[in-house]
XYZ file of C-alpha atoms in Angstrom:
758
model
C 30.727 -45.080 33.819
C 28.483 -41.902 34.175
C 28.072 -39.524 31.629
C 29.659 -36.530 31.785
C 28.851 -32.863 31.986
C 29.002 -31.081 28.330
C 31.779 -29.041 27.996
C 32.617 -25.416 28.979
C 31.904 -24.321 25.621
C 29.103 -25.962 24.937
C 27.482 -24.789 28.004
C 28.263 -21.160 27.004
C 26.567 -21.589 23.792
C 23.971 -22.809 25.130
C 23.338 -19.858 27.672
C 23.364 -17.569 24.793
C 21.086 -19.112 22.629
C 19.137 -19.378 26.116
C 19.287 -15.825 26.264
C 18.358 -14.715 22.750
C 15.396 -16.994 23.007
C 14.073 -15.559 26.478
C 14.541 -11.970 24.865
C 12.380 -12.766 21.997
C 10.055 -14.113 24.393
C 10.146 -11.198 26.913
C 10.425 -8.382 24.189
C 7.085 -9.973 22.738
C 5.146 -9.896 26.071
C 6.139 -6.511 27.116
C 4.896 -5.573 23.827
C 1.820 -7.750 23.827
C 0.815 -6.703 27.687
C 1.811 -2.798 26.640
C 4.399 -3.442 29.630
C 6.645 -0.280 28.624
C 10.159 -2.181 29.376
C 13.199 -0.522 28.258
C 15.558 -2.806 26.335
C 18.279 -2.774 28.416
C 15.899 -4.414 30.974
C 14.937 -7.092 28.668
C 18.496 -7.646 28.135
C 19.218 -7.733 31.805
C 16.144 -10.188 32.596
C 17.086 -12.443 30.198
C 20.603 -12.554 30.664
C 19.166 -13.495 34.695
C 16.839 -16.354 33.308
C 19.381 -17.878 31.295
C 22.041 -18.351 34.306
C 19.657 -19.070 36.450
C 18.301 -21.942 34.077
C 21.766 -23.344 33.736
C 22.390 -22.946 37.918
C 19.313 -24.689 37.768
C 20.980 -27.839 35.355
C 24.334 -27.269 37.363
C 23.179 -27.740 41.205
C 19.883 -28.024 42.628
C 21.602 -27.110 45.760
C 23.372 -24.336 44.936
C 20.015 -23.197 42.925
C 17.729 -23.515 45.684
C 20.183 -21.706 48.017
C 20.214 -18.853 45.895
C 16.593 -18.829 45.259
C 16.268 -18.859 49.180
C 18.685 -15.980 49.292
C 16.861 -13.564 47.123
C 13.515 -14.460 48.832
C 15.139 -13.705 52.397
C 16.220 -10.457 50.451
C 12.956 -9.396 49.158
C 10.540 -10.510 52.532
C 13.433 -7.602 54.111
C 12.805 -4.887 51.906
C 9.136 -5.321 51.816
C 9.373 -5.695 55.837
C 11.229 -2.536 56.424
C 10.399 0.028 53.232
C 6.713 0.810 52.903
C 6.892 1.338 49.304
C 7.538 -1.659 48.320
C 4.626 -3.406 50.859
C 2.149 -0.985 49.509
C 3.485 -2.669 45.844
C 3.127 -6.535 47.095
C -0.538 -5.514 47.899
C -0.739 -3.645 45.102
C 0.029 -6.861 42.579
C -1.450 -8.566 44.885
C -4.733 -7.101 44.655
C -4.439 -6.533 40.744
C -3.158 -10.304 40.755
C -6.614 -11.903 42.881
C -8.539 -9.258 40.576
C -7.309 -10.870 37.138
C -7.907 -14.567 38.135
C -11.173 -13.494 38.405
C -11.932 -12.221 35.746
C -10.299 -15.138 34.029
C -12.927 -17.848 36.044
C -15.205 -15.821 34.722
C -14.485 -16.035 31.383
C -13.096 -13.174 30.655
C -9.810 -13.762 28.619
C -9.339 -9.971 27.262
C -8.908 -8.877 31.163
C -6.556 -6.272 31.444
C -4.129 -5.237 34.023
C -1.787 -2.162 35.363
C 1.833 -1.648 34.754
C 2.836 -3.352 38.255
C 1.391 -6.744 37.492
C 2.156 -7.136 34.265
C 6.023 -6.352 35.496
C 5.809 -9.007 37.418
C 4.339 -11.290 35.215
C 6.720 -10.861 32.440
C 9.195 -11.327 34.762
C 8.270 -14.850 36.216
C 7.745 -15.416 32.723
C 11.733 -14.726 31.339
C 12.254 -16.356 34.431
C 9.904 -20.075 33.342
C 11.191 -19.822 30.061
C 15.271 -19.228 30.882
C 14.364 -22.602 33.237
C 12.715 -24.872 30.853
C 15.305 -23.791 27.501
C 18.498 -24.223 29.797
C 17.673 -27.616 31.701
C 16.110 -29.287 28.172
C 18.684 -28.543 26.261
C 21.828 -28.754 28.634
C 20.189 -32.299 30.288
C 18.499 -34.030 27.641
C 20.069 -32.468 24.377
C 16.587 -31.091 22.723
C 14.192 -28.362 22.326
C 11.565 -30.206 22.046
C 9.451 -28.485 24.663
C 11.020 -25.046 23.870
C 9.389 -24.854 20.455
C 6.131 -25.985 22.218
C 6.718 -23.052 24.628
C 6.866 -20.578 21.696
C 3.580 -22.095 19.571
C 1.467 -21.669 22.885
C 3.358 -18.141 23.645
C 3.108 -16.438 20.186
C 0.369 -18.650 18.886
C -1.870 -16.955 21.729
C -0.523 -13.990 20.645
C -1.466 -14.251 17.314
C -5.108 -15.301 18.534
C -5.379 -12.041 20.301
C -4.640 -10.179 16.709
C -0.835 -9.190 17.808
C 0.548 -9.046 14.297
C 4.347 -8.879 15.092
C 4.213 -12.338 16.718
C 4.379 -14.321 13.603
C 7.681 -12.351 13.318
C 8.963 -13.281 16.510
C 8.141 -16.539 16.312
C 9.835 -17.377 12.940
C 12.899 -15.935 14.699
C 12.243 -18.045 17.623
C 11.775 -21.042 15.965
C 14.986 -20.766 13.798
C 16.834 -20.884 17.138
C 15.168 -22.890 18.524
C 16.109 -25.699 15.775
C 19.454 -24.587 16.198
C 19.394 -24.934 19.553
C 18.597 -28.602 19.218
C 21.665 -29.289 16.832
C 23.675 -27.851 19.454
C 22.342 -29.548 22.601
C 22.629 -32.777 20.227
C 26.223 -32.277 19.683
C 26.837 -31.395 23.260
C 25.428 -34.428 24.554
C 26.911 -36.842 22.060
C 30.008 -35.263 22.984
C 30.132 -35.624 26.888
C 28.755 -39.002 26.075
C 31.760 -39.821 24.137
C 34.255 -37.936 26.244
C 32.621 -40.176 29.322
C 33.529 -43.213 27.937
C 37.052 -42.117 26.619
C 36.552 -42.237 23.019
C 36.076 -39.298 20.016
C 34.476 -40.448 16.873
C 36.719 -40.470 13.671
C 34.737 -37.843 11.987
C 32.379 -35.998 14.001
C 29.409 -34.081 11.774
C 30.134 -30.215 12.282
C 27.199 -28.051 13.829
C 28.425 -25.306 10.950
C 25.943 -26.782 8.592
C 23.191 -27.115 10.941
C 23.794 -23.381 12.233
C 23.535 -22.159 8.675
C 21.025 -24.266 6.721
C 17.932 -23.426 9.050
C 18.500 -19.661 8.634
C 18.520 -20.663 5.142
C 15.724 -22.689 5.250
C 13.578 -19.585 7.047
C 14.774 -17.065 4.750
C 13.015 -19.166 1.981
C 10.176 -19.389 4.402
C 9.771 -15.331 4.544
C 9.233 -15.663 0.894
C 6.018 -18.057 1.328
C 2.784 -16.378 1.112
C 2.090 -15.279 4.800
C -1.695 -14.426 5.093
C -3.748 -17.317 6.368
C -7.967 -17.141 6.150
C -9.486 -18.361 9.172
C -9.859 -21.959 9.323
C -13.522 -23.064 9.828
C -14.524 -26.442 11.774
C -17.696 -26.473 10.754
C -20.077 -27.656 13.410
C -17.205 -28.847 15.554
C -15.859 -26.043 16.165
C -19.616 -24.599 16.548
C -20.277 -26.604 19.385
C -16.813 -25.875 21.108
C -17.834 -22.350 20.780
C -20.769 -22.627 22.209
C -19.717 -24.268 25.454
C -16.520 -22.013 25.827
C -17.807 -18.392 24.520
C -14.612 -16.821 24.777
C -13.392 -18.348 22.229
C -14.722 -16.629 20.152
C -13.063 -13.450 21.446
C -9.732 -15.286 19.205
C -8.341 -14.446 15.610
C -11.064 -16.072 13.318
C -13.619 -16.994 15.658
C -15.714 -13.803 15.326
C -15.718 -14.791 11.841
C -17.308 -18.291 12.201
C -19.837 -19.639 8.815
C -22.882 -17.479 8.709
C -21.856 -14.408 11.496
C -21.961 -11.453 10.616
C -19.663 -7.882 11.064
C -18.846 -6.536 14.201
C -15.633 -5.079 15.068
C -14.576 -8.192 17.000
C -13.874 -9.877 13.913
C -11.236 -7.074 13.110
C -9.257 -6.975 16.262
C -11.146 -3.356 17.405
C -13.020 -5.532 20.386
C -10.992 -7.552 22.781
C -14.402 -8.501 24.234
C -17.456 -8.979 23.517
C -19.739 -8.589 26.020
C -18.000 -5.344 27.468
C -16.847 -1.913 25.566
C -13.169 -0.933 26.353
C -9.767 -1.843 26.952
C -6.803 -2.309 24.883
C -6.923 -3.332 20.870
C -4.426 -4.758 18.740
C -5.798 -4.341 14.694
C -5.821 -7.226 12.349
C -3.692 -5.836 9.718
C -5.295 -8.220 7.149
C -6.643 -7.186 3.984
C -10.608 -7.670 4.530
C -12.384 -6.252 1.196
C -11.614 -4.835 -2.088
C -13.664 -1.595 -3.015
C -14.077 -0.271 -6.691
C -15.506 2.894 -7.625
C -15.383 4.731 -10.484
C -12.910 8.011 -9.743
C -10.604 8.795 -6.781
C -11.844 8.988 -3.541
C -12.659 12.864 -2.403
C -13.293 12.228 1.253
C -13.276 9.354 3.617
C -15.945 7.231 2.195
C -18.046 5.183 5.384
C -18.917 1.805 4.551
C -21.706 0.528 6.808
C -21.501 -2.854 8.685
C -23.866 -2.917 11.342
C -25.489 -0.185 12.729
C -26.644 -0.835 16.397
C -29.547 1.731 18.678
C -29.133 -0.473 21.752
C -26.458 1.277 24.609
C -26.646 -0.703 27.819
C -24.142 1.012 29.380
C -21.517 -1.461 28.984
C -22.148 -2.914 25.277
C -23.931 -1.749 22.155
C -26.746 -4.184 20.956
C -28.965 -4.748 17.398
C -32.081 -3.427 17.663
C -34.974 -6.392 17.737
C -36.997 -4.438 14.641
C -38.490 -6.951 11.958
C -36.425 -7.383 8.474
C -38.486 -7.313 5.307
C -37.025 -9.186 2.165
C -35.796 -7.347 -1.321
C -34.542 -8.613 -4.343
C -31.793 -7.154 -7.036
C -34.673 -4.735 -8.516
C -36.290 -3.853 -5.260
C -35.662 -0.128 -4.119
C -34.568 0.833 -0.420
C -36.813 3.323 1.274
C -35.091 6.733 1.887
C -35.663 8.937 5.106
C -34.082 11.953 3.368
C -35.668 15.196 3.212
C -37.388 16.090 -0.428
C -35.036 19.148 -0.624
C -31.613 17.301 0.313
C -29.172 17.662 -1.877
C -27.319 14.020 -3.413
C -25.356 12.593 -5.847
C -25.123 9.271 -7.228
C -22.562 6.483 -5.964
C -21.954 3.150 -7.149
C -19.375 0.995 -5.061
C -18.361 -2.664 -6.043
C -17.695 -4.451 -2.877
C -15.248 -8.091 -3.172
C -14.953 -9.734 0.324
C -11.732 -11.205 0.885
C -12.570 -12.343 4.721
C -15.878 -14.308 5.845
C -18.287 -12.091 7.002
C -21.263 -14.221 6.476
C -24.477 -12.727 5.593
C -23.385 -9.295 6.201
C -23.572 -6.435 2.987
C -21.218 -3.410 3.280
C -22.956 -0.188 2.256
C -23.215 3.349 2.295
C -25.707 5.658 3.940
C -28.653 5.870 1.654
C -28.136 2.435 -0.465
C -30.593 2.185 -2.968
C -30.390 -0.626 -4.285
C -28.278 -3.812 -4.232
C -27.468 -5.762 -7.247
C -25.420 -9.443 -7.477
C -26.887 -11.025 -4.762
C -29.968 -13.899 -4.879
C -31.623 -11.688 -2.571
C -31.276 -9.606 0.718
C -33.161 -8.214 3.852
C -32.842 -4.810 5.228
C -34.266 -3.776 8.927
C -35.287 -0.545 10.280
C -31.891 0.153 11.406
C -30.925 -0.320 7.901
C -28.539 -2.892 8.400
C -28.736 -5.144 5.318
C -28.285 -9.048 4.935
C -27.468 -11.344 2.405
C -30.131 -14.500 2.325
C -27.261 -17.154 1.910
C -23.870 -16.394 3.042
C -21.344 -14.160 1.350
C -18.739 -16.352 -0.539
C -15.292 -14.608 -0.169
C -14.343 -13.456 -3.822
C -17.988 -12.772 -4.787
C -19.048 -9.342 -6.008
C -22.115 -7.237 -5.513
C -22.946 -3.588 -6.153
C -24.204 -1.027 -4.182
C -25.809 2.009 -5.679
C -26.814 4.967 -3.513
C -27.549 8.403 -2.808
C -24.594 10.469 -0.592
C -25.710 13.472 1.000
C -23.946 16.493 -0.308
C -24.038 17.789 3.233
C -24.598 22.008 3.349
C -24.961 23.240 7.023
C -26.961 25.868 5.740
C -29.541 23.490 4.849
C -29.180 21.890 7.381
C -30.048 24.607 9.854
C -32.872 25.988 7.074
C -34.903 22.540 7.907
C -36.602 22.138 11.558
C -38.632 19.730 12.367
C -40.141 17.334 15.592
C -38.450 13.571 15.714
C -41.340 11.278 14.824
C -42.277 8.581 16.732
C -39.948 5.733 14.609
C -37.125 8.194 16.084
C -37.688 6.602 19.783
C -34.972 3.561 19.540
C -32.349 6.397 18.459
C -33.064 7.679 21.794
C -33.170 4.990 24.515
C -30.630 5.505 27.317
C -29.520 2.891 30.298
C -31.825 4.103 33.396
C -28.534 4.151 35.616
C -26.916 6.487 33.273
C -25.090 9.127 35.352
C -26.577 12.324 34.979
C -23.216 14.239 34.912
C -23.101 12.877 31.064
C -25.726 15.058 30.413
C -24.815 17.877 32.274
C -21.293 17.674 30.297
C -23.621 17.591 26.734
C -25.281 20.802 27.983
C -22.439 22.377 28.814
C -20.838 21.764 25.826
C -23.539 23.092 23.785
C -24.220 26.047 25.809
C -25.154 28.987 23.625
C -25.964 26.845 20.391
C -29.784 26.558 19.620
C -30.101 24.302 16.845
C -29.509 20.748 17.546
C -26.763 20.101 14.101
C -24.824 23.195 15.962
C -25.333 21.173 19.050
C -23.881 17.789 17.115
C -20.441 19.801 15.846
C -19.914 21.188 18.912
C -19.886 17.742 20.746
C -18.034 16.374 17.741
C -15.780 19.243 18.217
C -15.287 18.793 22.178
C -14.515 15.091 21.370
C -12.094 15.660 18.696
C -10.047 16.761 21.774
C -9.842 13.636 23.732
C -6.422 11.803 22.728
C -6.707 8.693 20.788
C -5.095 5.352 21.702
C -5.320 1.975 21.058
C -4.029 1.415 24.860
C -6.646 2.610 27.010
C -7.725 1.614 30.611
C -9.918 -1.628 31.061
C -13.288 -0.150 32.206
C -14.167 -1.293 36.165
C -17.070 -3.070 36.072
C -19.371 -0.977 38.306
C -18.657 2.069 35.993
C -20.654 2.752 33.005
C -18.434 2.830 29.649
C -19.006 6.324 28.608
C -18.897 8.120 31.920
C -15.671 5.975 32.479
C -14.294 7.349 29.056
C -15.541 10.954 29.455
C -14.482 11.594 33.422
C -11.584 8.924 34.209
C -10.056 7.653 31.415
C -9.977 10.560 28.813
C -8.477 8.435 26.208
C -9.576 6.141 23.926
C -10.447 5.054 20.137
C -13.297 5.179 18.036
C -15.648 3.102 19.972
C -15.371 4.759 23.102
C -15.825 8.651 20.773
C -18.404 7.214 19.001
C -20.523 6.148 22.336
C -19.685 9.127 23.992
C -21.213 11.219 21.199
C -24.095 9.268 20.577
C -25.171 9.130 24.438
C -24.535 13.201 24.642
C -26.514 13.818 21.301
C -29.032 11.420 22.942
C -29.030 13.571 26.672
C -30.140 16.632 24.470
C -33.023 14.913 22.720
C -30.953 14.686 19.006
C -31.376 11.042 17.527
C -28.324 9.299 17.023
C -26.977 5.505 16.420
C -23.716 3.867 16.507
C -22.640 2.894 13.427
C -19.457 0.357 12.694
C -17.624 -0.542 9.653
C -14.798 0.160 7.471
C -13.253 4.077 7.051
C -11.305 4.513 4.133
C -9.725 7.457 3.434
C -8.930 9.753 -0.001
C -5.280 8.968 1.046
C -5.607 5.364 0.800
C -3.597 3.728 -2.461
C -5.201 2.322 -5.170
C -4.784 0.336 -8.066
C -6.452 1.007 -11.608
C -8.577 -2.693 -13.208
C -9.390 -3.673 -16.338
C -12.383 -1.295 -16.653
C -10.317 1.811 -15.431
C -12.293 1.797 -11.785
C -10.487 2.631 -8.635
C -9.532 -0.345 -6.605
C -9.021 -0.081 -2.881
C -7.814 -2.441 -0.577
C -9.584 -2.101 2.624
C -8.121 -3.801 5.462
C -9.100 -4.440 9.206
C -6.681 -2.018 10.783
C -9.390 0.473 8.953
C -12.376 -1.031 10.603
C -14.083 2.099 12.685
C -17.216 2.908 14.563
C -18.633 6.807 13.703
C -22.497 8.534 14.679
C -25.115 9.287 12.360
C -27.642 11.927 13.675
C -31.037 12.138 12.373
C -31.940 16.073 12.031
C -36.216 15.895 10.710
C -37.138 17.492 7.486
C -33.299 16.858 6.158
C -32.109 13.541 6.801
C -29.316 11.404 8.839
C -25.924 13.090 8.668
C -22.712 11.317 9.510
C -20.356 12.398 12.217
C -16.629 11.172 13.345
C -15.647 12.735 16.448
C -12.453 9.969 16.825
C -9.443 12.625 16.328
C -6.973 10.296 13.599
C -4.911 12.345 11.634
C -5.750 10.030 8.515
C -9.868 10.871 8.996
C -10.508 14.424 8.902
C -13.142 16.235 9.838
C -16.402 15.576 7.419
C -17.220 18.688 5.043
C -20.272 19.818 5.641
C -20.071 23.492 3.732
C -21.471 22.173 -0.006
C -22.975 25.817 -1.668
C -26.664 25.057 -2.307
C -25.858 26.828 -5.604
C -23.075 24.732 -6.909
C -24.977 20.770 -5.936
C -28.222 18.954 -7.389
C -29.564 15.382 -7.470
C -28.700 13.308 -10.326
C -25.336 13.775 -10.615
C -22.847 11.525 -12.819
C -22.717 8.377 -10.488
C -18.352 9.092 -10.210
C -16.457 11.121 -7.565
C -15.156 14.399 -8.563
C -11.585 14.653 -9.468
C -9.023 15.013 -6.547
C -8.193 18.761 -5.546
C -4.574 17.571 -4.929
C -2.166 16.929 -7.495
C -2.094 13.855 -9.734
C -1.971 10.915 -8.153
C 1.288 9.835 -9.026
C 2.180 9.173 -5.510
C -0.605 6.771 -5.023
C 0.679 2.768 -6.527
C -0.886 1.820 -10.102
C 0.048 -1.238 -11.770
C 1.823 1.423 -14.335
C 3.568 3.288 -11.619
C 4.312 2.054 -8.470
C 4.654 4.232 -5.305
C 8.012 5.561 -4.473
C 8.944 6.942 -1.126
C 10.920 9.718 -2.699
C 11.793 11.059 -5.964
C 14.316 13.982 -6.440
C 13.265 16.738 -8.177
C 15.062 17.126 -11.801
C 17.058 19.954 -10.798
C 18.745 18.329 -7.949
C 20.076 16.252 -10.598
C 24.054 16.723 -11.727
C 24.530 18.552 -15.427
C 25.157 15.567 -17.780
C 26.673 17.749 -20.708
C 30.113 17.206 -19.351
C 30.859 18.879 -16.585
C 33.151 19.174 -13.719
C 30.051 17.226 -12.153
C 31.323 14.163 -14.061
C 34.636 13.477 -13.117
C 34.086 12.503 -9.953
C 31.501 10.113 -10.872
C 33.708 8.720 -13.078
C 36.384 8.287 -10.400
C 33.629 6.285 -7.741
C 32.431 4.189 -10.947
C 36.483 2.754 -11.533
C 36.054 1.066 -7.711
C 33.450 -1.232 -8.867
C 35.738 -2.898 -11.785
C 38.275 -2.835 -9.179
C 36.505 -4.823 -6.629
C 35.031 -7.490 -9.336
C 38.700 -8.197 -9.992
C 40.161 -8.293 -6.606
C 37.321 -9.590 -4.892
C 37.541 -13.653 -5.837
C 41.406 -13.958 -5.147
C 41.149 -12.102 -1.729
C 37.848 -14.062 -0.884
C 39.287 -17.704 -2.160
C 42.169 -16.633 0.146
C 40.623 -15.919 3.225
C 38.095 -19.070 2.823
C 41.584 -21.111 2.578
C 43.212 -19.477 5.623
C 40.027 -20.235 7.516
C 40.406 -24.141 5.994
C 43.235 -24.737 7.404
C 43.026 -22.775 10.630
C 40.044 -25.570 10.944
C 42.096 -28.414 10.514
C 44.526 -27.034 12.355
C 42.508 -26.424 15.388
C 42.546 -29.386 18.402
C 38.756 -29.406 20.030
C 40.120 -30.755 23.312
C 42.681 -30.239 25.926
C 43.052 -33.446 27.927
C 45.767 -36.024 27.471
C 43.381 -38.820 26.279
C 41.699 -36.714 23.952
C 44.882 -35.226 21.880
C 45.750 -38.555 21.666
C 43.159 -39.800 19.966
C 42.130 -36.258 17.935
C 45.498 -36.194 16.585
C 45.706 -39.841 15.263
C 42.652 -38.809 13.597
C 43.257 -35.675 12.238
C 46.593 -37.157 10.988
C 44.758 -39.992 9.170
C 42.030 -37.937 7.625
C 45.278 -35.606 6.245
C 46.734 -38.839 4.749
C 43.582 -40.018 3.254
C 43.757 -36.651 1.160
C 46.940 -38.197 -0.771
C 46.085 -41.648 -1.199
C 46.781 -43.179 2.150
C 43.678 -43.385 3.910
C 43.773 -46.508 6.741
C 41.732 -49.387 5.292
C 38.819 -51.137 7.391
C 40.576 -54.311 8.135
C 43.813 -53.030 9.441
C 44.611 -52.202 12.718
C 46.601 -48.780 14.147
C 49.635 -50.890 14.220
C 49.301 -52.216 10.521
C 48.712 -49.000 9.305
C 51.673 -48.144 10.911
C 53.579 -49.953 9.352
C 52.198 -49.389 5.786
C 52.709 -46.102 6.038
C 56.620 -46.295 7.265
C 56.852 -48.577 3.813
C 54.798 -45.406 1.422
C 56.860 -42.657 3.691
C 59.440 -43.779 5.212
C 60.623 -40.657 7.331
C 57.159 -40.831 9.051
C 57.461 -44.982 9.915
C 59.325 -44.703 13.093
C 56.914 -41.675 14.509
C 53.740 -43.326 13.142
C 54.359 -46.686 14.539
C 54.811 -44.989 18.495
C 51.943 -43.137 17.802
C 49.588 -45.955 16.790
C 50.657 -47.536 20.092
C 49.704 -44.222 22.628
C 46.328 -44.741 19.874
C 45.861 -48.121 20.897
C 46.676 -47.463 24.727
C 44.383 -44.543 24.895
C 41.865 -45.742 23.121
C 41.487 -49.306 23.575
C 43.589 -49.526 27.113
C 42.290 -49.894 30.630
C 39.812 -47.117 31.679
C 42.153 -46.340 34.922
C 45.477 -45.813 32.671
C 46.526 -42.629 32.942
C 47.375 -40.792 29.462
C 50.313 -38.870 30.522
C 51.358 -35.455 28.949
C 54.104 -36.872 27.006
C 51.923 -39.376 25.168
C 49.762 -36.014 24.273
C 52.860 -34.294 23.215
C 54.145 -37.008 20.938
C 50.723 -37.427 19.586
C 51.392 -33.572 18.201
C 54.606 -34.336 17.054
C 52.969 -36.955 14.742
C 51.027 -34.968 13.114
C 53.592 -32.011 12.684
C 55.528 -34.506 11.258
C 53.313 -35.957 9.013
C 52.518 -32.329 7.132
C 56.377 -31.567 6.883
C 56.982 -35.233 5.161
C 53.643 -34.598 2.682
C 54.376 -30.860 1.752
C 58.524 -32.463 0.780
C 56.926 -35.635 -0.833
C 54.514 -33.517 -3.084
C 55.140 -30.120 -3.245
C 53.571 -27.048 -1.877
C 50.462 -26.508 -5.001
C 49.906 -30.353 -4.852
C 49.657 -30.022 -0.355
C 47.527 -27.124 -0.587
C 45.166 -28.088 -3.221
C 44.978 -32.277 -1.749
C 44.238 -30.302 1.285
C 41.686 -27.710 0.675
C 39.716 -29.801 -1.516
C 36.175 -30.963 -0.593
C 36.396 -34.586 -0.029
C 32.596 -35.013 1.063
C 31.534 -38.063 3.705
C 33.309 -40.945 4.177
């Protein structure tokens, strides 16, 4: 006998679950691809996809007809409307360009809104087809879960942090859908065989248990460190270099720091494009006092600009030990103060030593190397959790002192004036226009910094075309970007003016970053990958390197360079000055957790027996009343729901009603010690009931005969509506007899108590 389809109720349930799963998938894709889809459009697309998948499972012929009609309507619109023709041609061209980028190994290739909309629609429709067809056809959700792993796993690999939350919800819904699908297929098979199980496992435990397990799972740690595959992983990355762009790929063993390890470099071979920073904790930094300004931790200094990326220099490095002092390019009259920073890597950054401008020495390592660009690397990879100490002389920037020093850059500065030969000339013209009227190089640098801070900050700039210079595209076409854009533009513009400058990337720790106090009273800051940053260092002969930050981020104010010469000097104590704001009670410490808002004392009502206390007393009584009334109300509600569940008949056809009524009545009688033994036939059980409950005897015998005919009779024998009516009467009569025999208290107690599995 052919298997029947799941009932309409099960089909509707599967379609609703499919709608929820497709909504999660479409919403995550729209956010991941930066496609601005309204919520109503996402729900509409998810609903259409769920119904489309149900139609595919229900009737392939109808599905093909509907698809053909939709395709014909689309072709008619494209033919008659020039806007639709332009849209189709544009999407086709973008699709070809995207395929070419992917074929070339650029897995971070970007695309515009139109193509993104098409891809989201196709993904939603495909997900609806897969989920609905698999669940209704096979009662499983194996490939549905596999789709979620592929979709959200890829997003997580590209540093899209919300993908974890999406996947948790998706997985719970998929497992619940699997339980529904299994019940639907089993129910369809039983109905096709003309039978029902005497005790069906309900869906409620599965549908309630899975969210409960998910809730417990959310309480477990959710920060996962990158997993290194050792030599095998290295070989795979060598064979497929694009894999280095994924989460953890740029943080392999023995690697150096780069913005790619933090999510700020979508394409290792080319600057630009939308980014999704990783929010993991990367470092823990301890200083002796609270920060008064932004602390810039350098991870890499890159001097060579190619027009599409920044590359390290080719200078030789020299080895130093703990007691070695690093050379300094600071002028003899430059004022500075001492600073000691203790750095503890939380993630794996290979041999990179994070340090500050004008580092004098590094302690806590067996040895390290330094190059001309001031990049510092340990001789051996730094183990996560290890600690090293950086001592530095931090310049006390004074614009007056910088202007007072003047000189010609030495021969060693040539590398910081390098520019590509094919650099567009208009970049230099723009630099000279911005600095018009400024004679000193420092004032020119300040003018360029101020100009660039007016260009909007965004993490989703358009991708740089392959035939365009990165800085030229940023300044004259995109006119928006993030730190890499602003810092690159400033370095190039400074070099056009003959001012030595270099591109620096690392971490910028604002003074507003929350901190804790350790056992030694030091201020410990957790540095996250979202604080990864790029900035500029410019060299002024006779003074030294000066830090500039042209990125208009609200948490990174313009660097102060107005320290008066009469108030600064060298060899100050190695600690930060106290913060100029109020005592940092809003910053979390071990004894004082951060609070969002706290009311002022004057806003609190008077506690001294005034009239303000009377309303509060009245409101305080409500919890007592609720504590007394809530348990009986909840128990009564639960009892009513349990009785309603026992009264409900799941099926409507006569054959099913006859069988279900017999099974429900047998279960009810079993609660009162009159259960059917395994060795009894329905007729023998009916005679036993007639002896134990005489008022039920005749009705029980007739119900047993109807049940035997419906359950074990020939498949072609019809079951009449009169048989179903007698079966329902048997159910009602059994309840009446039991109520008269045992009384209403015992009757309710026996019906409502938990019996467990039989």
